[in-house]
Coordinates of C-alpha atoms in Angstrom, one line a residue:
M5 CA 45.5 12.5 -5.4
G6 CA 41.9 12.2 -7.0
F7 CA 40.3 8.8 -6.0
E8 CA 36.4 9.4 -5.8
L9 CA 35.1 6.8 -2.9
E10 CA 33.4 4.3 -4.4
K11 CA 34.7 4.7 -7.8
L12 CA 36.4 2.3 -10.2
Y13 CA 40.4 2.1 -11.2
S14 CA 42.9 0.2 -13.0
R15 CA 45.5 -1.2 -10.8
R16 CA 48.0 -1.2 -13.5
K17 CA 47.3 2.7 -14.5
D18 CA 45.4 4.6 -12.8
I19 CA 47.8 3.2 -9.3
H20 CA 50.7 1.4 -10.4
E21 CA 51.4 3.9 -13.2
K22 CA 51.8 6.7 -11.3
F23 CA 53.1 6.3 -8.4
G24 CA 54.8 2.8 -8.0
G25 CA 54.9 -0.8 -5.9
Q26 CA 54.5 -4.4 -6.2
Q27 CA 51.9 -4.9 -8.8
Q28 CA 51.5 -8.2 -7.1
G29 CA 49.8 -9.0 -4.2
G30 CA 48.0 -7.6 -1.2
I31 CA 49.9 -4.5 -0.5
S32 CA 51.7 -2.2 -2.3
T33 CA 54.4 0.3 -0.8
P34 CA 55.4 3.0 -4.2
A35 CA 58.9 4.3 -2.2
N36 CA 58.6 7.7 -1.5
L37 CA 55.6 8.0 -1.5
P38 CA 53.5 8.7 1.8
Y39 CA 51.0 5.9 0.7
I40 CA 50.9 2.4 1.6
F41 CA 48.0 0.9 -0.9
L42 CA 46.2 -2.5 0.3
F43 CA 43.5 -4.6 -2.3
T44 CA 41.2 -7.3 -0.9
S45 CA 39.9 -9.9 -3.0
E46 CA 37.2 -12.6 -2.1
A47 CA 40.7 -15.2 -3.3
G48 CA 42.5 -14.8 -0.1
E49 CA 39.4 -17.4 0.9
Q50 CA 41.3 -19.8 -1.2
H51 CA 43.8 -18.9 1.7
G52 CA 41.7 -20.2 5.1
Y53 CA 41.4 -16.3 5.4
H54 CA 38.2 -13.4 5.0
D55 CA 38.5 -9.8 5.0
G56 CA 35.5 -7.4 5.6
Y57 CA 33.9 -5.1 8.0
D58 CA 33.0 -7.1 11.4
E59 CA 29.9 -5.4 13.7
N60 CA 31.9 -2.8 14.8
G61 CA 32.6 -0.8 11.7
L62 CA 36.5 -2.5 11.2
F63 CA 37.4 -3.5 8.3
I64 CA 39.3 -6.8 9.3
Y65 CA 42.8 -7.1 6.3
T66 CA 44.8 -10.1 6.1
G67 CA 48.3 -9.5 5.8
E68 CA 50.3 -10.5 3.5
G69 CA 52.3 -14.4 3.5
Q70 CA 50.7 -17.1 1.4
V71 CA 53.9 -20.0 3.5
G72 CA 54.0 -20.4 6.6
P73 CA 53.3 -18.1 9.4
M74 CA 52.5 -14.6 9.1
K75 CA 55.5 -12.0 10.4
F76 CA 55.7 -8.3 11.0
L77 CA 57.8 -8.2 7.7
R78 CA 58.1 -6.0 4.0
G79 CA 54.1 -4.7 3.5
N80 CA 52.3 -6.5 7.4
R81 CA 55.4 -4.8 9.1
A82 CA 54.3 -0.9 6.6
V83 CA 50.4 -1.7 7.1
R84 CA 51.8 -1.7 11.1
D85 CA 54.0 1.2 11.4
H86 CA 51.6 4.2 9.2
I87 CA 51.4 6.2 11.4
K88 CA 54.8 6.7 12.1
D89 CA 55.7 6.0 9.1
G90 CA 53.9 9.1 7.1
K91 CA 52.1 7.2 5.3
E92 CA 47.7 6.8 4.1
L93 CA 46.2 3.3 4.3
L94 CA 45.0 3.7 0.2
L95 CA 42.0 0.5 0.3
F96 CA 40.4 -1.0 -3.0
S97 CA 38.5 -4.1 -3.3
S98 CA 38.5 -6.2 -6.6
T99 CA 35.9 -6.6 -9.0
K100 CA 34.7 -9.3 -10.8
K101 CA 37.6 -8.1 -13.0
S102 CA 40.7 -9.2 -12.2
T103 CA 42.6 -5.9 -13.3
I104 CA 39.9 -3.2 -11.9
N105 CA 39.3 -2.2 -8.2
R106 CA 36.8 -0.4 -6.2
F107 CA 38.3 3.1 -4.1
K108 CA 36.8 1.8 -0.7
G109 CA 38.4 5.6 1.5
T110 CA 41.7 5.3 3.7
F111 CA 41.7 3.2 6.4
V112 CA 44.0 3.8 10.0
C113 CA 45.9 1.0 11.4
A114 CA 43.6 -0.2 14.7
G115 CA 45.4 -2.7 16.6
W116 CA 45.9 -6.6 14.8
R117 CA 46.0 -9.6 16.5
P118 CA 46.9 -13.3 15.1
K119 CA 44.3 -16.0 14.3
M120 CA 45.5 -20.0 12.4
G121 CA 44.3 -20.6 9.9
P122 CA 45.3 -22.7 6.5
D123 CA 48.3 -21.6 4.1
R124 CA 47.8 -21.4 0.2
N125 CA 49.6 -25.6 1.1
G126 CA 47.0 -26.3 3.2
N127 CA 48.6 -26.9 6.5
P128 CA 47.6 -24.9 9.0
R129 CA 50.4 -21.7 10.1
E130 CA 49.0 -18.3 12.0
L131 CA 47.5 -15.6 9.6
I132 CA 48.2 -11.8 11.1
Q133 CA 44.3 -9.4 11.0
F134 CA 44.9 -5.7 11.0
H135 CA 42.3 -4.3 12.8
L136 CA 41.4 -0.5 10.0
T137 CA 38.6 1.8 10.2
P138 CA 37.8 4.7 8.5
S139 CA 39.8 7.5 8.7
S140 CA 36.6 9.8 7.8
A141 CA 35.1 8.8 11.0
L142 CA 39.1 8.8 13.3
A143 CA 38.7 12.8 11.7
A144 CA 35.2 13.4 13.1
H145 CA 35.9 12.3 16.5
L146 CA 39.1 14.3 16.6
Q147 CA 37.7 17.5 14.9
D148 CA 34.2 16.9 18.0
E149 CA 34.0 20.0 20.3
S150 CA 31.5 17.5 22.5
S151 CA 34.1 15.6 22.8
E152 CA 35.7 17.0 25.7
I153 CA 40.0 17.3 25.0
V154 CA 41.4 17.8 28.9
L155 CA 44.7 18.9 28.7
P156 CA 46.3 17.3 32.0
E157 CA 48.0 19.8 34.6
N158 CA 50.8 20.0 36.2
I159 CA 52.8 17.8 33.6
S160 CA 55.4 18.6 31.5
L161 CA 55.0 19.9 27.4
Y162 CA 57.9 17.2 27.3
E163 CA 56.1 14.6 29.3
M164 CA 52.7 15.7 27.6
R165 CA 55.0 14.7 23.5
E166 CA 55.8 11.2 24.9
R167 CA 52.5 10.3 25.6
A168 CA 51.7 11.2 21.6
Y169 CA 54.9 9.9 20.4
A170 CA 53.6 6.9 22.9
V171 CA 50.5 6.2 21.0
V172 CA 51.4 5.4 17.4
E173 CA 52.7 2.2 18.0
N174 CA 51.0 -1.2 17.7
K175 CA 53.2 -3.1 18.3
V176 CA 50.3 -5.6 20.5
S177 CA 48.1 -7.1 19.2
T178 CA 44.6 -6.6 21.0
A179 CA 41.5 -7.8 20.0
P180 CA 39.5 -5.8 17.3
V181 CA 37.1 -2.9 20.2
V182 CA 39.9 -2.6 22.1
S183 CA 41.9 -1.7 19.2
Q184 CA 38.7 1.0 18.5
K185 CA 38.4 2.2 21.3
N186 CA 42.2 2.8 22.3
V187 CA 42.7 4.2 18.3
Y188 CA 40.4 6.7 20.2
K189 CA 41.6 7.6 22.9
R190 CA 45.2 8.1 21.0
S191 CA 43.4 10.9 19.0
Q192 CA 43.0 12.4 21.8
D193 CA 46.0 12.1 23.1
V194 CA 47.8 13.2 20.1
K195 CA 45.6 16.2 20.2
A196 CA 45.9 16.9 23.4
Y197 CA 49.9 17.3 23.1
V198 CA 49.6 19.5 19.8
L199 CA 47.3 22.1 21.2
A200 CA 49.2 22.3 24.1
R201 CA 52.4 22.3 22.3
S202 CA 50.7 26.0 20.3
K203 CA 49.1 27.5 23.6
G204 CA 47.1 29.1 21.6
I205 CA 48.5 30.9 18.8
C206 CA 48.3 29.8 15.2
E207 CA 51.5 27.3 14.3
S208 CA 50.7 29.0 10.8
C209 CA 50.5 32.3 10.9
G210 CA 51.7 32.9 14.8
K211 CA 49.0 34.7 15.3
A212 CA 46.0 34.3 18.8
A213 CA 43.7 31.9 17.5
P214 CA 40.4 34.1 15.6
F215 CA 38.0 33.2 19.4
L216 CA 37.8 30.9 21.8
N217 CA 34.7 27.7 21.8
K218 CA 32.2 27.4 24.1
D219 CA 34.2 26.1 26.7
G220 CA 36.3 29.3 26.6
K221 CA 38.7 27.8 24.7
S222 CA 41.1 29.3 22.1
Y223 CA 39.9 27.1 18.2
L224 CA 42.2 25.8 16.2
E225 CA 42.0 23.6 13.8
A226 CA 44.0 20.0 13.8
H227 CA 45.8 20.2 10.5
H228 CA 47.2 17.0 9.0
I229 CA 51.3 18.3 7.8
R230 CA 51.8 15.3 5.4
Q231 CA 48.0 13.9 4.4
L232 CA 46.5 15.5 1.4
S233 CA 43.1 15.1 4.0
D234 CA 43.1 15.8 7.0
D235 CA 41.8 12.4 8.1
G236 CA 43.0 10.0 10.4
L237 CA 45.3 10.0 13.5
D238 CA 48.8 11.7 13.2
I239 CA 51.9 11.9 14.8
P240 CA 53.0 15.4 16.5
S241 CA 55.9 15.4 13.9
W242 CA 53.1 15.3 11.3
M243 CA 50.4 17.8 12.3
A244 CA 50.1 21.5 14.0
A245 CA 46.9 23.6 15.2
I246 CA 46.1 26.2 13.1
C247 CA 44.1 28.8 12.8
P248 CA 40.4 28.0 9.9
N249 CA 42.0 30.3 7.6
C250 CA 45.6 29.2 7.3
H251 CA 43.9 25.7 6.6
R252 CA 41.5 26.6 4.0
E253 CA 44.5 29.0 2.6
I254 CA 46.9 25.1 2.4
H255 CA 43.8 23.6 1.1
H256 CA 42.6 25.3 -1.1
G257 CA 45.2 28.9 -1.8
Q258 CA 47.8 29.6 -4.8
D259 CA 50.4 29.5 -2.6
G260 CA 48.3 26.6 -0.4
A261 CA 51.8 23.6 -1.0
M262 CA 54.5 26.5 -0.4
K263 CA 52.9 27.6 3.3
N264 CA 52.3 24.0 4.4
Q265 CA 56.7 23.2 3.3
I266 CA 57.6 26.6 5.4
L267 CA 54.2 24.8 8.1
Q268 CA 56.5 22.2 7.9
A269 CA 60.0 22.6 8.5
Q270 CA 59.0 25.2 11.4
I271 CA 57.3 22.4 13.3
R272 CA 60.1 19.6 13.1
S273 CA 62.6 22.5 13.7
F274 CA 60.1 23.1 16.9
E275 CA 60.2 18.9 17.8
N276 CA 63.6 18.8 17.2
S277 CA 63.9 21.1 19.9
L278 CA 62.5 19.2 22.5
V279 CA 65.1 16.9 22.4
S280 CA 68.4 18.0 21.4

């Protein structure tokens, strides 16, 4: 995609002319693409809300809808369910020049909660505040070897799969601090299932993990099949446990895109076999 952190972009030329999506409003959902563009602006204050980071490092982002209570429709539903839908959240903040926005990075919706505030007409209404965590922070946690992944005992792979898919739901309102704790726990559940599914074998080349880590476990890396980076939380059907060599080739090799497509088909086939 090529967006660089803190770099300035024209919303019309650099985003909508290339990717499509709604050119007005704070949430843009291009059709048939794995991206959701979020735009935050100080102009939101006139509608009763203010976006920004809280003390825990979460970005509090207010949903769309200027009159009446906000509901989980269109853009709001897309943000809440972006993990399940395989979409990345890309956040941009406005500048003094209204058509130019600064890229703030990719984020994961860790949760949400309602908040009372006035609408455009000054009438009280219920807002939706999303709790967004930077994907880079989540990725660091997911890859942190010091954060031990404990594979549950006496539980089938199918049951582990059910747990992993259940964690992508964001349908319960929580406080920001709870959202932050939940999203890290969810990332552990997904990774635990994917590692168990691989059984120590690279899910791309089919070879055994190249070495054991310090804990004596097969070393494989979490790869997000659908995303352009490996930041963020994914669902099992879009994540694979692969060896470092395959991982580098997919991201940087001449045939990386083809290799990734083959991997995607393999994972989809296996996941479908568990429910057939």
